[in-house]
Amino acid sequence: MATRYWIVSLPVQSPGATASSLWSRLQDSISRHSFDTPLYRFNVPDLRVGTLDSLLALSDDLVKSNVFVEGVSHKIRRQIEDLERAGGVESGTLTVDGVPVDTYLTRFVWDEGKYPTMSPLKEIVGSIQSQVAKIEDDMKVRAAEYNNVRSQLSAINRKQSGSLAVRDLSNLVKPEDMITSEHLVTLLAIVPKYSQKDWLSSYETLDTFVVPRSSKKLYEDNEYALYTVTLFAKVVDNFKVRAREKGFQVRDFEYSPEAQESRKQEMEKLLQDQEAMRTTLLQWCYASYSEVFSSWMHFCAVRVFVESILRYGLPPSFLSAVLAPSTKSEKKVRSILEELCGNAHSLYWKSEDDVGIAGLGGETEAHPYVSFTINFV
């Protein structure tokens, strides 16, 4: 599937010519000179023209609005890719109204029920803009809720997998590792990895009330080792000060099976919530992408109609088409389209150094015919 398409319109101006005869000429030229370029008719309905002033004003808005609608389409697509990746799901083919996106574009049919052709163009464009803006706002809220749960999980994971100096120690300590009685208490010391010999040879001397041979290593990471040490409760504060002076950190820790179970349940609930929200958001994104892409193609049809009238005049008489040339075929296809425009248009749109003049709408590509590019990604 191509991811980049041209939507173009050519003027039907030769005496006795029709859009159908021009379409036949275009098909013939492409098949003879650029046979590998997919070519499709882009069906633009007879929309309500209005006044020339209204078309000029609308033309300025169309370019900015197109950037917005296209941008929302890409945002939803990226969100879908992120959600599929997070769920380990292989990316599928995105669809619009039940067909692949490229098929929807190349077989585009105007939705008269949603956008009546007799409505003013400004009203149609405004309807598309408000609909897409509402979807974007909805996506921001839904994505924020999902990302909030992800952030909570990330924070918990950091606590459980970070450095021993800062991480949660509850899943590293077993009940039998801790002694708590009326007089004795077990502390947890964080010892630099390369100072373990120093710790083992000195911890008993940090205070006279340390229980001999009571230190046991529970865990070790890339930077630190986790040791227990048992001593009399009355000298805890003094031991902490002496340990800190030697570069050992005593972590505040109280073993609580209830608190550990509560944290485990919280983690499981967050994981369940994250997966449920990911699935719901993904389904919403699939439906919303279809809606936004459909709106975007209707918007493109309006844009072709408006810019063709401003370029070629009234009454509307033009052929619109969709092409997907390869990079190596672009120059040849451009020359075919230019030739079918007629010399008058081609000469007007060329300056002395053969550089195109800016097109209507500020962002329309500089060619003697209406042309703009659609990027799916």
GROMACS .gro file of C-alpha atoms in nm:
model
  377
    1MET     CA    1   0.000   0.000   0.000
    2ALA     CA    2   0.126   0.344  -0.092
    3THR     CA    3   0.143   0.595   0.192
    4ARG     CA    4   0.165   0.909  -0.021
    5TYR     CA    5  -0.087   1.016  -0.283
    6TRP     CA    6  -0.145   1.317  -0.505
    7ILE     CA    7  -0.492   1.461  -0.540
    8VAL     CA    8  -0.505   1.672  -0.858
    9SER     CA    9  -0.757   1.846  -1.079
   10LEU     CA   10  -0.719   1.933  -1.448
   11PRO     CA   11  -0.925   2.191  -1.639
   12VAL     CA   12  -1.176   2.073  -1.901
   13GLN     CA   13  -1.141   2.360  -2.147
   14SER     CA   14  -1.091   2.229  -2.499
   15PRO     CA   15  -1.393   2.278  -2.730
   16GLY     CA   16  -1.619   1.976  -2.706
   17ALA     CA   17  -1.411   1.821  -2.427
   18THR     CA   18  -1.569   1.656  -2.124
   19ALA     CA   19  -1.437   1.524  -1.794
   20SER     CA   20  -1.481   1.171  -1.932
   21SER     CA   21  -1.277   1.240  -2.247
   22LEU     CA   22  -1.003   1.408  -2.041
   23TRP     CA   23  -1.004   1.107  -1.807
   24SER     CA   24  -0.948   0.877  -2.106
   25ARG     CA   25  -0.656   1.091  -2.225
   26LEU     CA   26  -0.504   1.089  -1.877
   27GLN     CA   27  -0.539   0.711  -1.848
   28ASP     CA   28  -0.381   0.666  -2.190
   29SER     CA   29  -0.085   0.896  -2.115
   30ILE     CA   30  -0.015   0.734  -1.778
   31SER     CA   31  -0.034   0.381  -1.921
   32ARG     CA   32   0.204   0.470  -2.206
   33HIS     CA   33   0.462   0.680  -2.019
   34SER     CA   34   0.430   0.580  -1.650
   35PHE     CA   35   0.250   0.245  -1.646
   36ASP     CA   36   0.352   0.166  -1.285
   37THR     CA   37   0.169   0.473  -1.145
   38PRO     CA   38  -0.167   0.386  -0.984
   39LEU     CA   39  -0.439   0.620  -1.112
   40TYR     CA   40  -0.794   0.662  -0.984
   41ARG     CA   41  -1.085   0.897  -1.043
   42PHE     CA   42  -1.156   1.122  -0.743
   43ASN     CA   43  -1.527   1.189  -0.743
   44VAL     CA   44  -1.601   1.545  -0.632
   45PRO     CA   45  -1.976   1.624  -0.627
   46ASP     CA   46  -2.138   1.941  -0.757
   47LEU     CA   47  -2.114   2.153  -0.446
   48ARG     CA   48  -2.274   2.490  -0.382
   49VAL     CA   49  -2.049   2.760  -0.527
   50GLY     CA   50  -2.163   3.074  -0.345
   51THR     CA   51  -1.986   3.404  -0.419
   52LEU     CA   52  -1.631   3.454  -0.539
   53ASP     CA   53  -1.551   3.651  -0.222
   54SER     CA   54  -1.673   3.360  -0.007
   55LEU     CA   55  -1.456   3.116  -0.205
   56LEU     CA   56  -1.148   3.338  -0.166
   57ALA     CA   57  -1.206   3.370   0.208
   58LEU     CA   58  -1.264   2.996   0.239
   59SER     CA   59  -0.951   2.915   0.039
   60ASP     CA   60  -0.733   3.085   0.302
   61ASP     CA   61  -0.900   2.883   0.579
   62LEU     CA   62  -0.883   2.553   0.393
   63VAL     CA   63  -0.505   2.522   0.410
   64LYS     CA   64  -0.488   2.586   0.786
   65SER     CA   65  -0.783   2.358   0.851
   66ASN     CA   66  -0.629   2.082   0.639
   67VAL     CA   67  -0.314   2.093   0.852
   68PHE     CA   68  -0.531   2.055   1.163
   69VAL     CA   69  -0.747   1.767   1.033
   70GLU     CA   70  -0.446   1.584   0.888
   71GLY     CA   71  -0.258   1.634   1.216
   72VAL     CA   72  -0.539   1.479   1.422
   73SER     CA   73  -0.548   1.183   1.182
   74HIS     CA   74  -0.175   1.124   1.232
   75LYS     CA   75  -0.203   1.165   1.612
   76ILE     CA   76  -0.468   0.894   1.633
   77ARG     CA   77  -0.266   0.668   1.404
   78ARG     CA   78   0.043   0.708   1.625
   79GLN     CA   79  -0.167   0.640   1.934
   80ILE     CA   80  -0.294   0.320   1.773
   81GLU     CA   81   0.062   0.210   1.696
   82ASP     CA   82   0.171   0.280   2.057
   83LEU     CA   83  -0.126   0.089   2.201
   84GLU     CA   84  -0.075  -0.208   1.971
   85ARG     CA   85   0.295  -0.218   2.059
   86ALA     CA   86   0.218  -0.194   2.434
   87GLY     CA   87  -0.020  -0.490   2.405
   88GLY     CA   88   0.216  -0.697   2.192
   89VAL     CA   89  -0.038  -0.687   1.911
   90GLU     CA   90   0.079  -0.702   1.551
   91SER     CA   91  -0.025  -0.387   1.366
   92GLY     CA   92  -0.324  -0.450   1.146
   93THR     CA   93  -0.462  -0.267   0.844
   94LEU     CA   94  -0.655   0.042   0.944
   95THR     CA   95  -0.998   0.070   0.789
   96VAL     CA   96  -1.250   0.342   0.711
   97ASP     CA   97  -1.614   0.238   0.683
   98GLY     CA   98  -1.497  -0.122   0.666
   99VAL     CA   99  -1.240  -0.084   0.385
  100PRO     CA  100  -0.861  -0.013   0.396
  101VAL     CA  101  -0.772   0.356   0.405
  102ASP     CA  102  -0.615   0.354   0.058
  103THR     CA  103  -0.926   0.190  -0.086
  104TYR     CA  104  -1.146   0.452   0.080
  105LEU     CA  105  -0.943   0.729  -0.085
  106THR     CA  106  -0.922   0.570  -0.429
  107ARG     CA  107  -1.293   0.482  -0.431
  108PHE     CA  108  -1.411   0.792  -0.250
  109VAL     CA  109  -1.785   0.857  -0.250
  110TRP     CA  110  -1.932   1.174  -0.101
  111ASP     CA  111  -2.159   1.111   0.202
  112GLU     CA  112  -2.468   1.312   0.112
  113GLY     CA  113  -2.643   1.217   0.436
  114LYS     CA  114  -2.369   1.360   0.654
  115TYR     CA  115  -2.272   1.657   0.435
  116PRO     CA  116  -2.561   1.768   0.209
  117THR     CA  117  -2.415   1.911  -0.113
  118MET     CA  118  -2.663   2.200  -0.106
  119SER     CA  119  -2.523   2.324   0.225
  120PRO     CA  120  -2.294   2.630   0.204
  121LEU     CA  121  -1.929   2.525   0.174
  122LYS     CA  122  -1.839   2.721   0.486
  123GLU     CA  123  -2.101   2.521   0.678
  124ILE     CA  124  -1.960   2.188   0.553
  125VAL     CA  125  -1.605   2.289   0.645
  126GLY     CA  126  -1.719   2.416   0.985
  127SER     CA  127  -1.900   2.089   1.053
  128ILE     CA  128  -1.586   1.888   0.971
  129GLN     CA  129  -1.367   2.112   1.187
  130SER     CA  130  -1.595   2.095   1.492
  131GLN     CA  131  -1.637   1.719   1.461
  132VAL     CA  132  -1.260   1.658   1.437
  133ALA     CA  133  -1.189   1.906   1.720
  134LYS     CA  134  -1.433   1.719   1.945
  135ILE     CA  135  -1.262   1.388   1.866
  136GLU     CA  136  -0.920   1.542   1.940
  137ASP     CA  137  -1.041   1.676   2.277
  138ASP     CA  138  -1.192   1.338   2.361
  139MET     CA  139  -0.865   1.165   2.271
  140LYS     CA  140  -0.666   1.398   2.498
  141VAL     CA  141  -0.889   1.309   2.796
  142ARG     CA  142  -0.885   0.935   2.727
  143ALA     CA  143  -0.510   0.925   2.661
  144ALA     CA  144  -0.442   1.126   2.978
  145GLU     CA  145  -0.640   0.875   3.189
  146TYR     CA  146  -0.452   0.584   3.034
  147ASN     CA  147  -0.113   0.753   3.070
  148ASN     CA  148  -0.188   0.833   3.435
  149VAL     CA  149  -0.226   0.461   3.512
  150ARG     CA  150   0.091   0.387   3.312
  151SER     CA  151   0.278   0.652   3.513
  152GLN     CA  152   0.163   0.498   3.842
  153LEU     CA  153   0.285   0.157   3.727
  154SER     CA  154   0.615   0.303   3.610
  155ALA     CA  155   0.665   0.470   3.947
  156ILE     CA  156   0.602   0.139   4.126
  157ASN     CA  157   0.835  -0.046   3.889
  158ARG     CA  158   1.108   0.213   3.946
  159LYS     CA  159   1.071   0.163   4.322
  160GLN     CA  160   1.097  -0.212   4.279
  161SER     CA  161   1.377  -0.221   4.027
  162GLY     CA  162   1.588   0.087   4.095
  163SER     CA  163   1.902   0.120   4.302
  164LEU     CA  164   1.901  -0.033   4.651
  165ALA     CA  165   1.958   0.316   4.785
  166VAL     CA  166   1.604   0.421   4.682
  167ARG     CA  167   1.397   0.117   4.580
  168ASP     CA  168   1.125  -0.057   4.777
  169LEU     CA  169   1.285  -0.334   4.983
  170SER     CA  170   0.973  -0.522   5.090
  171ASN     CA  171   0.995  -0.786   4.816
  172LEU     CA  172   1.360  -0.859   4.906
  173VAL     CA  173   1.305  -0.924   5.276
  174LYS     CA  174   1.151  -1.240   5.423
  175PRO     CA  175   0.996  -1.267   5.773
  176GLU     CA  176   1.282  -1.485   5.895
  177ASP     CA  177   1.534  -1.212   5.802
  178MET     CA  178   1.395  -0.973   6.062
  179ILE     CA  179   1.418  -0.996   6.441
  180THR     CA  180   1.197  -0.769   6.648
  181SER     CA  181   1.169  -0.819   7.021
  182GLU     CA  182   1.148  -0.611   7.337
  183HIS     CA  183   1.521  -0.536   7.324
  184LEU     CA  184   1.652  -0.645   6.983
  185VAL     CA  185   1.588  -0.502   6.636
  186THR     CA  186   1.714  -0.584   6.286
  187LEU     CA  187   1.824  -0.300   6.058
  188LEU     CA  188   1.886  -0.302   5.682
  189ALA     CA  189   2.215  -0.154   5.567
  190ILE     CA  190   2.294  -0.047   5.210
  191VAL     CA  191   2.662  -0.116   5.151
  192PRO     CA  192   2.854   0.001   4.841
  193LYS     CA  193   2.933  -0.307   4.633
  194TYR     CA  194   3.309  -0.267   4.664
  195SER     CA  195   3.297  -0.191   5.041
  196GLN     CA  196   3.146  -0.521   5.149
  197LYS     CA  197   3.468  -0.649   5.306
  198ASP     CA  198   3.494  -0.326   5.503
  199TRP     CA  199   3.134  -0.370   5.625
  200LEU     CA  200   3.183  -0.731   5.732
  201SER     CA  201   3.500  -0.647   5.921
  202SER     CA  202   3.368  -0.333   6.092
  203TYR     CA  203   2.991  -0.348   6.154
  204GLU     CA  204   3.037  -0.523   6.491
  205THR     CA  205   3.263  -0.239   6.607
  206LEU     CA  206   3.022   0.043   6.522
  207ASP     CA  207   2.860  -0.007   6.865
  208THR     CA  208   2.921  -0.236   7.159
  209PHE     CA  209   2.561  -0.357   7.155
  210VAL     CA  210   2.570  -0.510   6.804
  211VAL     CA  211   2.496  -0.884   6.800
  212PRO     CA  212   2.809  -1.060   6.670
  213ARG     CA  213   2.789  -1.241   6.334
  214SER     CA  214   2.432  -1.115   6.286
  215SER     CA  215   2.486  -0.956   5.943
  216LYS     CA  216   2.358  -1.147   5.641
  217LYS     CA  217   2.356  -1.044   5.274
  218LEU     CA  218   2.007  -1.050   5.122
  219TYR     CA  219   2.057  -0.900   4.778
  220GLU     CA  220   2.312  -0.730   4.553
  221ASP     CA  221   2.273  -0.505   4.245
  222ASN     CA  222   2.526  -0.326   4.024
  223GLU     CA  223   2.605  -0.063   4.288
  224TYR     CA  224   2.508  -0.184   4.634
  225ALA     CA  225   2.455  -0.487   4.856
  226LEU     CA  226   2.173  -0.523   5.109
  227TYR     CA  227   2.276  -0.653   5.453
  228THR     CA  228   2.088  -0.715   5.777
  229VAL     CA  229   2.237  -0.636   6.115
  230THR     CA  230   2.083  -0.707   6.458
  231LEU     CA  231   2.148  -0.490   6.763
  232PHE     CA  232   1.990  -0.360   7.080
  233ALA     CA  233   1.709  -0.114   7.012
  234LYS     CA  234   1.851   0.148   7.250
  235VAL     CA  235   2.161   0.207   7.032
  236VAL     CA  236   1.990   0.230   6.689
  237ASP     CA  237   2.039   0.606   6.650
  238ASN     CA  238   2.406   0.590   6.747
  239PHE     CA  239   2.465   0.295   6.510
  240LYS     CA  240   2.307   0.485   6.218
  241VAL     CA  241   2.537   0.784   6.277
  242ARG     CA  242   2.851   0.569   6.300
  243ALA     CA  243   2.747   0.368   5.988
  244ARG     CA  244   2.688   0.687   5.787
  245GLU     CA  245   3.034   0.814   5.884
  246LYS     CA  246   3.183   0.502   5.724
  247GLY     CA  247   2.975   0.536   5.405
  248PHE     CA  248   2.701   0.286   5.490
  249GLN     CA  249   2.333   0.381   5.462
  250VAL     CA  250   2.080   0.237   5.705
  251ARG     CA  251   1.736   0.233   5.539
  252ASP     CA  252   1.423   0.294   5.747
  253PHE     CA  253   1.220  -0.021   5.708
  254GLU     CA  254   0.939  -0.190   5.896
  255TYR     CA  255   0.843  -0.538   5.783
  256SER     CA  256   0.466  -0.565   5.740
  257PRO     CA  257   0.308  -0.863   5.559
  258GLU     CA  258  -0.021  -0.670   5.543
  259ALA     CA  259   0.141  -0.368   5.374
  260GLN     CA  260   0.328  -0.595   5.133
  261GLU     CA  261   0.007  -0.777   5.037
  262SER     CA  262  -0.169  -0.442   4.995
  263ARG     CA  263   0.104  -0.320   4.757
  264LYS     CA  264   0.083  -0.646   4.562
  265GLN     CA  265  -0.294  -0.610   4.524
  266GLU     CA  266  -0.254  -0.247   4.420
  267MET     CA  267  -0.004  -0.350   4.154
  268GLU     CA  268  -0.233  -0.624   4.021
  269LYS     CA  269  -0.530  -0.386   4.007
  270LEU     CA  270  -0.326  -0.122   3.822
  271LEU     CA  271  -0.211  -0.384   3.571
  272GLN     CA  272  -0.571  -0.492   3.513
  273ASP     CA  273  -0.686  -0.130   3.484
  274GLN     CA  274  -0.407  -0.053   3.239
  275GLU     CA  275  -0.495  -0.345   3.011
  276ALA     CA  276  -0.868  -0.268   3.026
  277MET     CA  277  -0.805   0.099   2.946
  278ARG     CA  278  -0.558   0.009   2.670
  279THR     CA  279  -0.813  -0.218   2.503
  280THR     CA  280  -1.094   0.037   2.536
  281LEU     CA  281  -0.878   0.322   2.409
  282LEU     CA  282  -0.753   0.114   2.117
  283GLN     CA  283  -1.108   0.031   2.005
  284TRP     CA  284  -1.206   0.397   2.039
  285CYS     CA  285  -0.901   0.498   1.832
  286TYR     CA  286  -0.991   0.253   1.554
  287ALA     CA  287  -1.342   0.401   1.531
  288SER     CA  288  -1.222   0.761   1.564
  289TYR     CA  289  -0.950   0.718   1.302
  290SER     CA  290  -1.216   0.597   1.060
  291GLU     CA  291  -1.429   0.900   1.141
  292VAL     CA  292  -1.145   1.152   1.111
  293PHE     CA  293  -1.003   1.002   0.792
  294SER     CA  294  -1.346   1.007   0.630
  295SER     CA  295  -1.388   1.371   0.734
  296TRP     CA  296  -1.042   1.449   0.596
  297MET     CA  297  -1.125   1.304   0.253
  298HIS     CA  298  -1.451   1.503   0.240
  299PHE     CA  299  -1.245   1.807   0.333
  300CYS     CA  300  -1.005   1.732   0.047
  301ALA     CA  301  -1.299   1.711  -0.193
  302VAL     CA  302  -1.413   2.058  -0.083
  303ARG     CA  303  -1.060   2.185  -0.124
  304VAL     CA  304  -1.030   2.047  -0.477
  305PHE     CA  305  -1.365   2.203  -0.568
  306VAL     CA  306  -1.283   2.549  -0.428
  307GLU     CA  307  -0.931   2.570  -0.566
  308SER     CA  308  -1.036   2.439  -0.907
  309ILE     CA  309  -1.298   2.715  -0.942
  310LEU     CA  310  -1.052   2.982  -0.828
  311ARG     CA  311  -0.791   2.844  -1.069
  312TYR     CA  312  -1.005   2.761  -1.375
  313GLY     CA  313  -1.312   2.982  -1.330
  314LEU     CA  314  -1.687   2.923  -1.357
  315PRO     CA  315  -1.885   2.720  -1.433
  316PRO     CA  316  -1.706   2.430  -1.257
  317SER     CA  317  -1.549   2.217  -1.529
  318PHE     CA  318  -1.260   2.001  -1.418
  319LEU     CA  319  -1.141   1.644  -1.376
  320SER     CA  320  -1.012   1.536  -1.036
  321ALA     CA  321  -0.794   1.229  -0.985
  322VAL     CA  322  -0.575   1.046  -0.735
  323LEU     CA  323  -0.227   0.922  -0.827
  324ALA     CA  324   0.044   0.739  -0.634
  325PRO     CA  325   0.364   0.778  -0.840
  326SER     CA  326   0.693   0.633  -0.723
  327THR     CA  327   0.972   0.880  -0.652
  328LYS     CA  328   1.146   0.798  -0.980
  329SER     CA  329   0.822   0.853  -1.176
  330GLU     CA  330   0.724   1.187  -1.022
  331LYS     CA  331   0.891   1.409  -1.281
  332LYS     CA  332   0.737   1.216  -1.571
  333VAL     CA  333   0.389   1.220  -1.418
  334ARG     CA  334   0.415   1.594  -1.355
  335SER     CA  335   0.500   1.655  -1.720
  336ILE     CA  336   0.200   1.444  -1.830
  337LEU     CA  337  -0.035   1.643  -1.606
  338GLU     CA  338   0.113   1.972  -1.725
  339GLU     CA  339   0.072   1.874  -2.089
  340LEU     CA  340  -0.295   1.793  -2.034
  341CYS     CA  341  -0.349   2.137  -1.881
  342GLY     CA  342  -0.283   2.316  -2.207
  343ASN     CA  343  -0.013   2.565  -2.299
  344ALA     CA  344  -0.191   2.872  -2.161
  345HIS     CA  345  -0.195   2.737  -1.808
  346SER     CA  346   0.158   2.593  -1.829
  347LEU     CA  347   0.315   2.916  -1.951
  348TYR     CA  348   0.138   3.124  -1.687
  349TRP     CA  349   0.270   2.905  -1.407
  350LYS     CA  350   0.634   2.914  -1.520
  351SER     CA  351   0.877   3.191  -1.445
  352GLU     CA  352   1.196   3.261  -1.637
  353ASP     CA  353   1.403   3.013  -1.440
  354ASP     CA  354   1.128   2.747  -1.460
  355VAL     CA  355   1.043   2.775  -1.090
  356GLY     CA  356   0.673   2.745  -1.003
  357ILE     CA  357   0.480   3.032  -0.852
  358ALA     CA  358   0.305   2.976  -0.518
  359GLY     CA  359  -0.035   2.817  -0.561
  360LEU     CA  360  -0.371   2.925  -0.438
  361GLY     CA  361  -0.443   2.878  -0.070
  362GLY     CA  362  -0.081   2.942   0.028
  363GLU     CA  363   0.015   2.574   0.047
  364THR     CA  364  -0.117   2.430  -0.279
  365GLU     CA  365   0.181   2.301  -0.475
  366ALA     CA  366   0.304   2.531  -0.754
  367HIS     CA  367   0.186   2.368  -1.075
  368PRO     CA  368  -0.041   2.482  -1.359
  369TYR     CA  369  -0.311   2.255  -1.216
  370VAL     CA  370  -0.449   2.203  -0.863
  371SER     CA  371  -0.234   1.954  -0.674
  372PHE     CA  372  -0.170   1.864  -0.314
  373THR     CA  373  -0.020   1.565  -0.138
  374ILE     CA  374  -0.188   1.326   0.106
  375ASN     CA  375   0.042   1.147   0.350
  376PHE     CA  376  -0.108   0.859   0.545
  377VAL     CA  377   0.176   0.845   0.798
   0.00000   0.00000   0.00000
